[in-house]
Each structure stands twice: as C-alpha cells, then as structure tokens.
PDB file of C-alpha atoms in Angstrom:
ATOM      1  CA  MET J1176     -48.188  36.264 -23.638  1.00  0.00           C
ATOM      2  CA  ALA J1177     -47.334  32.970 -22.563  1.00  0.00           C
ATOM      3  CA  GLU J1178     -48.192  30.017 -24.427  1.00  0.00           C
ATOM      4  CA  ILE J1179     -50.398  27.100 -22.159  1.00  0.00           C
ATOM      5  CA  ASN J1180     -49.952  23.831 -23.240  1.00  0.00           C
ATOM      6  CA  VAL J1181     -53.447  21.707 -22.580  1.00  0.00           C
ATOM      7  CA  LYS J1182     -52.995  17.978 -22.735  1.00  0.00           C
ATOM      8  CA  GLU J1183     -56.492  16.330 -23.840  1.00  0.00           C
ATOM      9  CA  ILE J1184     -57.014  12.909 -22.432  1.00  0.00           C
ATOM     10  CA  ASN J1185     -58.616  10.123 -24.475  1.00  0.00           C
ATOM     11  CA  LEU J1186     -60.572   7.830 -22.155  1.00  0.00           C
ATOM     12  CA  ALA J1187     -60.213   4.782 -24.683  1.00  0.00           C
ATOM     13  CA  ASP J1188     -56.149   5.243 -24.419  1.00  0.00           C
ATOM     14  CA  ILE J1189     -56.235   5.234 -20.372  1.00  0.00           C
ATOM     15  CA  PRO J1190     -57.228   2.195 -18.695  1.00  0.00           C
ATOM     16  CA  GLN J1191     -60.359   2.669 -16.233  1.00  0.00           C
ATOM     17  CA  GLN J1192     -58.538   2.205 -12.960  1.00  0.00           C
ATOM     18  CA  GLN J1193     -55.528   4.835 -14.022  1.00  0.00           C
ATOM     19  CA  LEU J1194     -58.304   7.168 -15.023  1.00  0.00           C
ATOM     20  CA  LYS J1195     -59.917   6.659 -11.383  1.00  0.00           C
ATOM     21  CA  ASP J1196     -56.664   7.243  -9.868  1.00  0.00           C
ATOM     22  CA  LEU J1197     -56.239  10.876 -12.064  1.00  0.00           C
ATOM     23  CA  LEU J1198     -59.569  12.505 -10.650  1.00  0.00           C
ATOM     24  CA  ASP J1199     -61.110  12.714  -7.075  1.00  0.00           C
ATOM     25  CA  PHE J1200     -64.448  12.433  -6.838  1.00  0.00           C
ATOM     26  CA  PRO J1201     -66.778  14.494  -6.815  1.00  0.00           C
ATOM     27  CA  CYS J1202     -64.612  16.913  -9.059  1.00  0.00           C
ATOM     28  CA  ALA J1203     -65.310  19.837 -11.394  1.00  0.00           C
ATOM     29  CA  PHE J1204     -65.601  18.131 -15.320  1.00  0.00           C
ATOM     30  CA  THR J1205     -65.598  19.531 -18.490  1.00  0.00           C
ATOM     31  CA  PHE J1206     -66.966  18.152 -21.861  1.00  0.00           C
ATOM     32  CA  LYS J1207     -66.613  19.495 -24.980  1.00  0.00           C
ATOM     33  CA  VAL J1208     -68.737  18.365 -27.721  1.00  0.00           C
ATOM     34  CA  VAL J1209     -68.235  18.910 -31.228  1.00  0.00           C
ATOM     35  CA  GLY J1210     -70.776  18.963 -34.133  1.00  0.00           C
ATOM     36  CA  LYS J1211     -72.303  20.530 -37.154  1.00  0.00           C
ATOM     37  CA  ASN J1212     -73.437  23.441 -36.460  1.00  0.00           C
ATOM     38  CA  ARG J1213     -77.305  23.612 -35.875  1.00  0.00           C
ATOM     39  CA  PRO J1214     -80.021  25.571 -33.974  1.00  0.00           C
ATOM     40  CA  ASP J1215     -80.706  22.982 -31.599  1.00  0.00           C
ATOM     41  CA  LEU J1216     -77.312  21.502 -30.752  1.00  0.00           C
ATOM     42  CA  MET J1217     -76.381  23.418 -27.411  1.00  0.00           C
ATOM     43  CA  ASP J1218     -80.237  22.788 -26.332  1.00  0.00           C
ATOM     44  CA  ASP J1219     -79.540  18.978 -26.870  1.00  0.00           C
ATOM     45  CA  VAL J1220     -76.267  19.364 -24.844  1.00  0.00           C
ATOM     46  CA  VAL J1221     -77.808  20.741 -21.613  1.00  0.00           C
ATOM     47  CA  VAL J1222     -80.818  18.178 -22.163  1.00  0.00           C
ATOM     48  CA  THR J1223     -78.761  15.207 -22.122  1.00  0.00           C
ATOM     49  CA  THR J1224     -76.175  16.456 -19.447  1.00  0.00           C
ATOM     50  CA  GLN J1225     -79.217  17.111 -17.129  1.00  0.00           C
ATOM     51  CA  LYS J1226     -80.383  13.810 -17.537  1.00  0.00           C
ATOM     52  CA  TYR J1227     -77.207  12.385 -15.706  1.00  0.00           C
ATOM     53  CA  ALA J1228     -76.026  15.134 -13.815  1.00  0.00           C
ATOM     54  CA  LYS J1229     -78.676  17.412 -12.884  1.00  0.00           C
ATOM     55  CA  GLY J1230     -78.013  20.971 -12.357  1.00  0.00           C
ATOM     56  CA  ASP J1231     -78.072  24.698 -14.083  1.00  0.00           C
ATOM     57  CA  TYR J1232     -75.702  25.015 -16.603  1.00  0.00           C
ATOM     58  CA  LYS J1233     -74.009  27.733 -19.065  1.00  0.00           C
ATOM     59  CA  PRO J1234     -72.619  26.047 -21.401  1.00  0.00           C
ATOM     60  CA  ARG J1235     -70.311  28.027 -23.511  1.00  0.00           C
ATOM     61  CA  GLU J1236     -70.112  27.678 -27.488  1.00  0.00           C
ATOM     62  CA  HIS J1237     -67.866  28.574 -30.370  1.00  0.00           C
ATOM     63  CA  ILE J1238     -69.007  28.078 -33.822  1.00  0.00           C
ATOM     64  CA  SER J1239     -66.251  27.321 -36.352  1.00  0.00           C
ATOM     65  CA  SER J1240     -65.034  30.625 -39.315  1.00  0.00           C
ATOM     66  CA  LYS J1241     -67.190  29.169 -41.641  1.00  0.00           C
ATOM     67  CA  GLY J1242     -70.087  28.429 -39.595  1.00  0.00           C
ATOM     68  CA  THR J1243     -69.841  24.536 -40.403  1.00  0.00           C
ATOM     69  CA  TYR J1244     -69.259  23.352 -37.246  1.00  0.00           C
ATOM     70  CA  ASN J1245     -70.087  24.346 -33.256  1.00  0.00           C
ATOM     71  CA  SER J1246     -68.113  23.453 -30.070  1.00  0.00           C
ATOM     72  CA  ILE J1247     -69.982  23.223 -26.927  1.00  0.00           C
ATOM     73  CA  SER J1248     -68.041  23.170 -23.701  1.00  0.00           C
ATOM     74  CA  ILE J1249     -70.059  22.363 -20.511  1.00  0.00           C
ATOM     75  CA  ASP J1250     -68.799  22.148 -17.021  1.00  0.00           C
ATOM     76  CA  ILE J1251     -70.351  19.377 -14.613  1.00  0.00           C
ATOM     77  CA  ILE J1252     -69.808  18.077 -10.707  1.00  0.00           C
ATOM     78  CA  ALA J1253     -68.995  14.433 -11.783  1.00  0.00           C
ATOM     79  CA  GLU J1254     -69.586  12.264  -8.703  1.00  0.00           C
ATOM     80  CA  ASN J1255     -68.207   9.328 -10.126  1.00  0.00           C
ATOM     81  CA  ILE J1256     -66.377   7.298 -13.326  1.00  0.00           C
ATOM     82  CA  GLU J1257     -69.359   5.668 -14.399  1.00  0.00           C
ATOM     83  CA  GLN J1258     -71.171   8.985 -14.767  1.00  0.00           C
ATOM     84  CA  VAL J1259     -68.484  10.607 -16.893  1.00  0.00           C
ATOM     85  CA  GLU J1260     -68.468   7.599 -18.878  1.00  0.00           C
ATOM     86  CA  THR J1261     -72.221   7.539 -19.497  1.00  0.00           C
ATOM     87  CA  LEU J1262     -72.176  11.166 -20.362  1.00  0.00           C
ATOM     88  CA  TYR J1263     -69.176  10.482 -23.076  1.00  0.00           C
ATOM     89  CA  THR J1264     -71.799   7.490 -24.468  1.00  0.00           C
ATOM     90  CA  GLU J1265     -74.842   9.785 -24.273  1.00  0.00           C
ATOM     91  CA  LEU J1266     -73.424  12.940 -25.677  1.00  0.00           C
ATOM     92  CA  ALA J1267     -71.585  11.224 -28.525  1.00  0.00           C
ATOM     93  CA  LYS J1268     -75.129   9.859 -29.547  1.00  0.00           C
ATOM     94  CA  ILE J1269     -76.422  13.395 -30.136  1.00  0.00           C
ATOM     95  CA  GLU J1270     -77.562  14.261 -33.675  1.00  0.00           C
ATOM     96  CA  GLY J1271     -74.615  15.630 -35.929  1.00  0.00           C
ATOM     97  CA  VAL J1272     -71.757  15.232 -32.904  1.00  0.00           C
ATOM     98  CA  ARG J1273     -68.720  14.511 -34.524  1.00  0.00           C
ATOM     99  CA  MET J1274     -66.492  13.846 -31.278  1.00  0.00           C
ATOM    100  CA  VAL J1275     -66.735  14.525 -27.342  1.00  0.00           C
ATOM    101  CA  LEU J1276     -63.548  15.591 -25.451  1.00  0.00           C
TER     102      LEU J1276
END
C-alpha cells in the first residue's frame, strides 16, 4: 500500500492573504476537532458548525485506543475566509476541545 503524505496547514502560520490565495471560494473544507471523549462532543460540533454554515452534516469520529480522546471530522462548503476563521475560533470554544485542525 502506498503511503500518502498529508500536509496540515496551521492558519496562524499563514498570512491571511496567502490562505485566501490557496482557497477558491466556495470550496469544500474539512475541520477536525480533537477533544476529550464525552457523549455530546459530536452533537456540540454539529450544532456549532450549523450556526455558521447551514447544512446537513455527517461527521466522522474516531475514538482513541484508550477511549480518552475523540476526533471528529466535519466537511462544509466554505463561502469565504471569514467563515473558516470564525468556525476555527468557535469550534475551539467547545467544552473539552483540545485542538481544531
């Protein structure tokens, strides 16, 4: 099986204009939210996402091997850079969230 290299982009490391140049809006955009494993984490991610990007979402979750953490990936159609930045900020405010990628 071939190994796939995925490069993660940290918004804080990229000047806003450069990020705008990388994305052609509207576009598909995936947020990955990592937090403490708790029953309502996925629901909280969906509710927060729907506040800023209306839609029906089918998030994917992966619980760590020890059951301590949960990562939730959710795909949106981003309309503009401000929407992406707002969602990064708001998703990070959810109880128990450790990082948003």
